[in-house]
Each structure stands twice: as C-alpha cells, then as structure tokens.
One Martini backbone bead per residue (centre of mass of N, CA, C, O) as a GRO file, in nm:
protein
  324
    1MET     BB    1 -19.878   4.798  25.882
    2LYS     BB    2 -19.838   4.846  25.582
    3HIS     BB    3 -20.057   5.110  25.550
    4PHE     BB    4 -19.973   5.308  25.786
    5THR     BB    5 -19.761   5.499  25.664
    6LYS     BB    6 -19.937   5.621  25.423
    7ILE     BB    7 -20.176   5.728  25.576
    8LEU     BB    8 -20.001   5.909  25.770
    9ALA     BB    9 -19.917   6.092  25.539
   10SER     BB   10 -20.154   6.186  25.416
   11ALA     BB   11 -20.276   6.308  25.658
   12THR     BB   12 -20.075   6.520  25.739
   13LEU     BB   13 -20.106   6.674  25.463
   14VAL     BB   14 -20.406   6.751  25.503
   15ALA     BB   15 -20.357   6.872  25.833
   16ALA     BB   16 -20.153   7.123  25.807
   17SER     BB   17 -20.386   7.343  25.840
   18ALA     BB   18 -20.466   7.239  26.113
   19PHE     BB   19 -20.553   7.234  26.447
   20ALA     BB   20 -20.450   7.180  26.758
   21VAL     BB   21 -20.502   6.933  27.003
   22GLN     BB   22 -20.634   6.909  27.344
   23ALA     BB   23 -20.655   6.545  27.433
   24ASP     BB   24 -20.715   6.325  27.672
   25GLU     BB   25 -21.007   6.271  27.626
   26PHE     BB   26 -21.168   6.071  27.402
   27ARG     BB   27 -21.454   6.050  27.139
   28LEU     BB   28 -21.647   5.779  27.076
   29GLY     BB   29 -21.868   5.648  26.793
   30LEU     BB   30 -22.177   5.459  26.814
   31ILE     BB   31 -22.451   5.264  26.682
   32THR     BB   32 -22.404   5.047  26.889
   33PRO     BB   33 -22.475   4.847  27.144
   34PRO     BB   34 -22.319   4.768  27.426
   35PRO     BB   35 -22.293   4.420  27.352
   36HIS     BB   36 -22.160   4.474  27.090
   37ILE     BB   37 -21.902   4.391  26.943
   38TRP     BB   38 -21.782   4.679  26.883
   39THR     BB   39 -21.800   4.791  27.140
   40LYS     BB   40 -21.613   4.629  27.302
   41ALA     BB   41 -21.384   4.701  27.116
   42ALA     BB   42 -21.381   5.012  27.177
   43GLU     BB   43 -21.320   4.951  27.498
   44ALA     BB   44 -21.051   4.788  27.465
   45PHE     BB   45 -20.902   5.014  27.341
   46GLY     BB   46 -20.924   5.236  27.573
   47ALA     BB   47 -20.782   5.067  27.787
   48GLU     BB   48 -20.502   5.025  27.616
   49LEU     BB   49 -20.434   5.329  27.568
   50SER     BB   50 -20.408   5.398  27.867
   51GLU     BB   51 -20.202   5.199  27.967
   52LYS     BB   52 -19.987   5.273  27.737
   53SER     BB   53 -19.985   5.590  27.822
   54GLY     BB   54 -20.006   5.621  28.110
   55GLY     BB   55 -20.309   5.795  28.125
   56ALA     BB   56 -20.305   6.017  27.914
   57HIS     BB   57 -20.510   5.846  27.761
   58SER     BB   58 -20.867   5.833  27.689
   59VAL     BB   59 -21.198   5.666  27.613
   60GLY     BB   60 -21.521   5.767  27.528
   61VAL     BB   61 -21.772   5.550  27.495
   62PHE     BB   62 -22.077   5.626  27.247
   63PRO     BB   63 -22.328   5.446  27.202
   64SER     BB   64 -22.635   5.430  27.045
   65ARG     BB   65 -22.636   5.730  26.928
   66GLN     BB   66 -22.552   5.960  27.130
   67LEU     BB   67 -22.391   6.149  26.880
   68GLY     BB   68 -22.540   6.031  26.640
   69ASN     BB   69 -22.550   5.938  26.344
   70GLU     BB   70 -22.340   5.863  26.097
   71ALA     BB   71 -22.354   6.123  25.959
   72GLU     BB   72 -22.311   6.315  26.201
   73MET     BB   73 -22.053   6.193  26.296
   74LEU     BB   74 -21.900   6.247  26.043
   75GLN     BB   75 -21.925   6.559  26.065
   76GLN     BB   76 -21.757   6.577  26.326
   77LEU     BB   77 -21.489   6.452  26.215
   78GLN     BB   78 -21.444   6.691  26.017
   79THR     BB   79 -21.434   6.932  26.250
   80GLY     BB   80 -21.349   6.805  26.555
   81ALA     BB   81 -21.586   6.733  26.756
   82LEU     BB   82 -21.496   6.443  26.688
   83ASP     BB   83 -21.246   6.198  26.728
   84MET     BB   84 -21.425   5.888  26.690
   85ALA     BB   85 -21.491   5.596  26.518
   86PHE     BB   86 -21.706   5.327  26.463
   87MET     BB   87 -21.789   5.245  26.121
   88THR     BB   88 -21.939   5.195  25.871
   89VAL     BB   89 -21.882   5.183  25.523
   90ALA     BB   90 -22.132   5.267  25.440
   91GLU     BB   91 -22.123   5.579  25.513
   92VAL     BB   92 -21.841   5.622  25.353
   93SER     BB   93 -21.934   5.548  25.077
   94ASN     BB   94 -22.095   5.800  25.015
   95ARG     BB   95 -21.805   5.980  24.996
   96ALA     BB   96 -21.622   5.686  24.904
   97THR     BB   97 -21.727   5.477  24.652
   98ASP     BB   98 -21.503   5.251  24.643
   99LEU     BB   99 -21.640   5.124  24.905
  100GLY     BB  100 -21.889   4.995  24.766
  101SER     BB  101 -21.750   4.716  24.661
  102PHE     BB  102 -21.785   4.543  24.939
  103TYR     BB  103 -22.120   4.495  24.826
  104ALA     BB  104 -22.075   4.269  24.651
  105PRO     BB  105 -22.272   4.017  24.582
  106TYR     BB  106 -22.069   3.748  24.664
  107LEU     BB  107 -21.802   3.792  24.699
  108ALA     BB  108 -21.819   3.632  24.943
  109ASN     BB  109 -21.834   3.280  25.054
  110ASP     BB  110 -21.799   3.371  25.342
  111ILE     BB  111 -21.685   3.489  25.656
  112ALA     BB  112 -21.372   3.413  25.625
  113HIS     BB  113 -21.346   3.538  25.350
  114ALA     BB  114 -21.387   3.823  25.431
  115GLY     BB  115 -21.174   3.863  25.594
  116ARG     BB  116 -20.966   3.835  25.384
  117ILE     BB  117 -21.027   4.085  25.233
  118LEU     BB  118 -20.989   4.281  25.459
  119ARG     BB  119 -20.668   4.218  25.494
  120SER     BB  120 -20.582   4.312  25.267
  121ASP     BB  121 -20.397   4.555  25.052
  122THR     BB  122 -20.618   4.646  24.905
  123ALA     BB  123 -20.826   4.748  25.115
  124ALA     BB  124 -20.592   4.918  25.273
  125ALA     BB  125 -20.573   5.132  25.024
  126LEU     BB  126 -20.864   5.249  25.049
  127LEU     BB  127 -20.784   5.447  25.299
  128GLU     BB  128 -20.590   5.673  25.200
  129PRO     BB  129 -20.826   5.870  25.062
  130LEU     BB  130 -20.968   6.001  25.340
  131PRO     BB  131 -20.854   6.282  25.405
  132ALA     BB  132 -20.903   6.419  25.155
  133GLN     BB  133 -21.233   6.318  25.106
  134VAL     BB  134 -21.343   6.313  25.435
  135GLY     BB  135 -21.172   6.384  25.707
  136VAL     BB  136 -21.024   6.108  25.752
  137VAL     BB  137 -20.883   5.831  25.935
  138GLY     BB  138 -20.823   5.511  25.833
  139LEU     BB  139 -20.691   5.228  26.061
  140GLY     BB  140 -20.936   4.980  25.991
  141TYR     BB  141 -21.078   4.681  26.002
  142GLY     BB  142 -21.404   4.534  26.013
  143MET     BB  143 -21.724   4.359  26.127
  144ALA     BB  144 -22.000   4.186  26.003
  145GLY     BB  145 -22.202   3.995  25.943
  146LEU     BB  146 -22.361   3.873  25.720
  147ARG     BB  147 -22.643   3.881  25.515
  148GLN     BB  148 -22.993   3.897  25.591
  149ILE     BB  149 -23.379   3.776  25.570
  150VAL     BB  150 -23.629   3.927  25.728
  151SER     BB  151 -23.996   3.791  25.742
  152ARG     BB  152 -24.331   3.856  25.806
  153GLY     BB  153 -24.360   3.675  25.544
  154ASP     BB  154 -24.381   3.452  25.316
  155VAL     BB  155 -24.088   3.291  25.138
  156SER     BB  156 -24.006   3.154  24.827
  157SER     BB  157 -23.903   3.409  24.651
  158SER     BB  158 -23.802   3.719  24.539
  159ALA     BB  159 -24.108   3.772  24.443
  160ASP     BB  160 -24.207   3.834  24.759
  161LEU     BB  161 -24.051   4.099  24.783
  162ALA     BB  162 -24.216   4.255  24.586
  163GLY     BB  163 -24.303   4.577  24.706
  164LYS     BB  164 -24.158   4.555  25.004
  165LYS     BB  165 -24.083   4.682  25.302
  166LEU     BB  166 -23.734   4.710  25.345
  167ARG     BB  167 -23.492   4.725  25.571
  168ILE     BB  168 -23.220   4.953  25.561
  169THR     BB  169 -22.923   5.080  25.513
  170PRO     BB  170 -22.822   5.418  25.459
  171PHE     BB  171 -22.707   5.329  25.134
  172THR     BB  172 -22.653   5.268  24.804
  173PRO     BB  173 -22.583   4.976  24.737
  174ILE     BB  174 -22.816   4.846  24.869
  175LEU     BB  175 -23.051   5.032  24.727
  176ASP     BB  176 -22.979   4.887  24.429
  177PHE     BB  177 -23.026   4.594  24.514
  178TYR     BB  178 -23.334   4.616  24.584
  179ASN     BB  179 -23.435   4.770  24.342
  180ALA     BB  180 -23.345   4.512  24.149
  181LEU     BB  181 -23.568   4.338  24.327
  182GLY     BB  182 -23.840   4.497  24.360
  183ALA     BB  183 -23.827   4.635  24.621
  184ALA     BB  184 -23.893   4.875  24.912
  185PRO     BB  185 -23.655   5.032  25.041
  186THR     BB  186 -23.594   5.131  25.391
  187PRO     BB  187 -23.481   5.333  25.572
  188MET     BB  188 -23.325   5.260  25.891
  189PRO     BB  189 -23.270   5.290  26.215
  190LEU     BB  190 -23.185   5.064  26.431
  191PRO     BB  191 -23.378   5.130  26.705
  192ALA     BB  192 -23.652   5.103  26.497
  193VAL     BB  193 -23.675   4.792  26.404
  194TYR     BB  194 -23.840   4.635  26.620
  195ASP     BB  195 -24.116   4.808  26.591
  196ALA     BB  196 -24.142   4.805  26.290
  197LEU     BB  197 -24.177   4.482  26.262
  198ALA     BB  198 -24.413   4.453  26.470
  199ASN     BB  199 -24.614   4.682  26.307
  200GLY     BB  200 -24.577   4.693  25.996
  201GLN     BB  201 -24.372   4.922  25.867
  202VAL     BB  202 -24.251   4.658  25.786
  203ASP     BB  203 -24.190   4.353  25.626
  204ALA     BB  204 -23.857   4.351  25.629
  205ILE     BB  205 -23.515   4.269  25.655
  206ASP     BB  206 -23.158   4.361  25.675
  207MET     BB  207 -22.927   4.131  25.839
  208ASP     BB  208 -22.757   4.010  26.103
  209ALA     BB  209 -22.717   3.741  26.321
  210GLU     BB  210 -22.682   3.875  26.569
  211LEU     BB  211 -22.919   4.078  26.579
  212ILE     BB  212 -23.155   3.854  26.506
  213TRP     BB  213 -23.074   3.744  26.794
  214VAL     BB  214 -23.015   3.960  27.030
  215LEU     BB  215 -23.267   4.144  26.914
  216LYS     BB  216 -23.522   3.973  26.834
  217TYR     BB  217 -23.627   3.976  26.528
  218TYR     BB  218 -23.757   3.666  26.507
  219GLU     BB  219 -24.028   3.720  26.665
  220HIS     BB  220 -24.169   3.884  26.387
  221ALA     BB  221 -24.119   3.624  26.210
  222ASP     BB  222 -24.185   3.387  25.947
  223THR     BB  223 -23.896   3.447  25.787
  224ILE     BB  224 -23.561   3.300  25.733
  225ILE     BB  225 -23.291   3.396  25.538
  226GLN     BB  226 -23.019   3.232  25.430
  227SER     BB  227 -22.786   3.414  25.210
  228ASP     BB  228 -22.492   3.578  25.231
  229HIS     BB  229 -22.521   3.851  25.015
  230MET     BB  230 -22.325   4.055  25.213
  231MET     BB  231 -22.088   4.228  25.339
  232PHE     BB  232 -22.025   4.432  25.666
  233PRO     BB  233 -21.815   4.664  25.704
  234MET     BB  234 -21.555   4.848  25.920
  235VAL     BB  235 -21.421   5.150  26.080
  236GLY     BB  236 -21.159   5.292  26.176
  237LEU     BB  237 -21.162   5.648  26.317
  238VAL     BB  238 -21.006   5.962  26.265
  239SER     BB  239 -20.993   6.303  26.298
  240ALA     BB  240 -20.759   6.484  26.088
  241LYS     BB  241 -20.758   6.705  26.303
  242VAL     BB  242 -20.665   6.556  26.538
  243TRP     BB  243 -20.422   6.420  26.436
  244ALA     BB  244 -20.263   6.673  26.396
  245GLY     BB  245 -20.241   6.715  26.726
  246LEU     BB  246 -20.037   6.493  26.729
  247SER     BB  247 -19.803   6.300  26.801
  248ASP     BB  248 -19.624   6.054  26.678
  249ASP     BB  249 -19.639   5.867  26.906
  250ASP     BB  250 -19.959   5.861  26.942
  251ARG     BB  251 -20.005   5.775  26.636
  252ALA     BB  252 -19.884   5.515  26.634
  253MET     BB  253 -20.046   5.393  26.927
  254ILE     BB  254 -20.342   5.433  26.798
  255GLY     BB  255 -20.277   5.286  26.517
  256GLU     BB  256 -20.237   5.009  26.651
  257LEU     BB  257 -20.476   4.979  26.833
  258MET     BB  258 -20.719   5.025  26.651
  259ALA     BB  259 -20.656   4.800  26.442
  260LYS     BB  260 -20.662   4.576  26.638
  261HIS     BB  261 -20.979   4.583  26.746
  262VAL     BB  262 -21.118   4.599  26.484
  263ASP     BB  263 -20.987   4.309  26.379
  264SER     BB  264 -21.127   4.124  26.611
  265THR     BB  265 -21.412   4.130  26.483
  266ILE     BB  266 -21.349   3.912  26.278
  267ASP     BB  267 -21.303   3.665  26.472
  268SER     BB  268 -21.557   3.679  26.623
  269TYR     BB  269 -21.753   3.620  26.374
  270ILE     BB  270 -21.615   3.362  26.265
  271GLU     BB  271 -21.687   3.224  26.580
  272LYS     BB  272 -22.014   3.287  26.591
  273GLU     BB  273 -22.204   3.266  26.339
  274ALA     BB  274 -22.313   2.990  26.345
  275GLY     BB  275 -22.451   3.002  26.613
  276TRP     BB  276 -22.656   3.208  26.554
  277LEU     BB  277 -22.788   3.061  26.309
  278GLU     BB  278 -22.876   2.797  26.476
  279GLN     BB  279 -23.055   2.949  26.685
  280ILE     BB  280 -23.253   3.071  26.465
  281GLU     BB  281 -23.350   2.796  26.336
  282GLY     BB  282 -23.448   2.680  26.653
  283THR     BB  283 -23.726   2.878  26.654
  284GLY     BB  284 -23.948   2.776  26.434
  285LYS     BB  285 -23.899   2.901  26.178
  286THR     BB  286 -23.872   2.973  25.848
  287TYR     BB  287 -23.571   2.811  25.723
  288THR     BB  288 -23.381   2.944  25.457
  289LYS     BB  289 -23.123   2.845  25.216
  290VAL     BB  290 -22.947   3.047  24.986
  291ASP     BB  291 -22.851   3.165  24.671
  292ALA     BB  292 -22.787   3.360  24.394
  293SER     BB  293 -23.032   3.265  24.252
  294PHE     BB  294 -23.268   3.408  24.416
  295PHE     BB  295 -23.182   3.688  24.283
  296GLY     BB  296 -23.142   3.671  23.981
  297ASP     BB  297 -23.060   3.943  23.813
  298ALA     BB  298 -22.984   4.160  24.023
  299ILE     BB  299 -22.675   4.117  24.041
  300ASP     BB  300 -22.628   4.215  23.738
  301GLN     BB  301 -22.743   4.498  23.795
  302TRP     BB  302 -22.530   4.589  23.989
  303ASN     BB  303 -22.283   4.546  23.824
  304THR     BB  304 -22.345   4.741  23.634
  305ILE     BB  305 -22.355   5.008  23.798
  306TRP     BB  306 -22.086   4.947  23.980
  307SER     BB  307 -21.841   4.932  23.753
  308ASP     BB  308 -21.885   5.266  23.715
  309LYS     BB  309 -21.848   5.370  24.007
  310ALA     BB  310 -21.607   5.153  24.096
  311ALA     BB  311 -21.263   5.086  24.047
  312SER     BB  312 -21.227   4.856  24.269
  313LEU     BB  313 -21.401   4.603  24.183
  314GLU     BB  314 -21.181   4.414  24.036
  315LYS     BB  315 -20.962   4.421  24.271
  316LEU     BB  316 -21.133   4.267  24.438
  317ARG     BB  317 -21.218   4.019  24.291
  318ALA     BB  318 -20.917   3.936  24.268
  319VAL     BB  319 -20.884   3.891  24.573
  320ALA     BB  320 -21.118   3.666  24.613
  321ALA     BB  321 -20.985   3.466  24.449
  322GLU     BB  322 -20.717   3.476  24.598
  323THR     BB  323 -20.890   3.376  24.895
  324GLU     BB  324 -21.073   3.093  24.879
   0.00000   0.00000   0.00000
C-alpha cells in the first residue's frame, strides 16, 4: 500500500495521547444486511485476521445497523467504543468535506472506471487527514455500484422528478444534487426503504443495482432509470484510539488485511454490476437508460457548489481523465 506508511504515521501522532486498548475480539459495524458484498468482505477480513494472528485476534461483524446508524457508529469510533467499521464515504464526508468530491456527477464513466479512480494515489491521499479531522484511521476504499433511480410513477424526463419525495442517503453531496434537480430529497435509513416505497411514503429512491435487485425494490416501481450518475465509495475504518493501543506488528497486519478485503469489493461490483442491471431490465418494468443530459443544469449547479467546498475536486477530475 503506497500510502499506508503515511496513514500510519498520521494516526500515530493523533493517537499519542490516547489510551491503550486491550482487545482480542474487535467489533466491526456495518449498515448493510448479511448477504451484502460489504458484509461478506468484513467476514472474510475477520476470518483471515484470526488465521494470520494465530487466533490472537478475531472480529465480530455486526451488520444491518445492529450497532447504530453510520453517524452513531462514527461517534463510537471516535470515542473508541467501536473498534472498526466498513462505512460509506458519504457519512465520513459529512465531517471531511474533501471526500465529497467522489460524488461529482459522472466523475466515473462506468463501474470499472470508478474502481480505477478509487485505486489511485490521489484517492489514497485523501485518507491521510482522517485521524486528525475525524478521529479514525482510513485503511482503504471499497465501493458499491453506481447510482440509479427507481420511481413509483412514470418518468420520461427529469422534470417528472420535480417535487417528488426521493429517498437519499443522508449526506450533503447527494442532497445538493437532488435539490438542484428540483426533487424533494428525503434522507432515510436503508431498512426503511422497501416499505416506504411500497406505501408511497417516498415517490422514488436513489439506489445501486445490487440492492434494487437483491432487496427487490423494483417490485414497487413503475420506472427504473439506469443513469449511472454517481459512484458510491466505501472506506475501511479503525478507531484512532483503538489503533493507538495496537503494536506495530498488529497495525501492519490489520492495515494490510483490511485494505485487501475492502478493495476486493471493487472487483466484485465490476464483475456483477452488468448482470444485476440485466436482471432488473428483465422484470418488465419500464427501463430507461439516460446520460448526463437527462439532468439538465443540475450537474453544473452541483459543480459550482462543490468547486468551492472541496479542494480535492479538480485533483480527482484529473485522475478521472488520466484513467479513462
């Protein structure tokens, strides 16, 4: 890992005044359900850590928000009450604004291009300030699929989304995007989405192909729009306070293994995304493929807002151009 040494040094400086931690079994929290790729990667990380440490360390994986939502888990990481998490970069970007650059509309041309951006040195460098800014150590990126739109009603243009209650993940970049579009973005936790779409509490949802298919959100949809409008990164995190209590050898081992398993999710989505989209298209629902022009001037509005908010945006755009 090219940036692991820098991350380690930064985290160690921040944690110098923190307390030592004695923990043979680490707790790792996620919001994703047990069948989800992120959860499976967390379980694989725990199994390999136990093996490589000769049983000295193990990981208890807590999916489906068992330890709280992401904002609550991030607070627990900051205090050392939670050891580890696989978390959306979205939540972390609420406290580390530069990470919001990943959500630039159409930064990535496709799912494989998104993976190349996340594996760049520029992306890795954005993790270095996290110990000081947020109180966590970021050890590597994973991702979910590109974002799509599922609607209860017919949608032939973005104007049909104006004023519609559209479920989003609660973070600023996507809120700004749908506000610019004229929709009514409605933050909602993942477990509530199926029923909310079924009973009309929301009119549409912003979601990736895996969950549209696996959790059957399409069942309550009239229209599925394959827009691929935004990537959705994940980051493997360790509490900086917990990190301070680890030996150098344990830090190296945990850092290497967590980076490996979060990165594996990138390959999983690159391999499976097209198949999920084909299955969704085969459900008989109205299925429309659109490009950036569908969103009108909402993309330009987002770019204007975030060019002032995130200094890293132009650097990531340069990486995107280099890795096309």
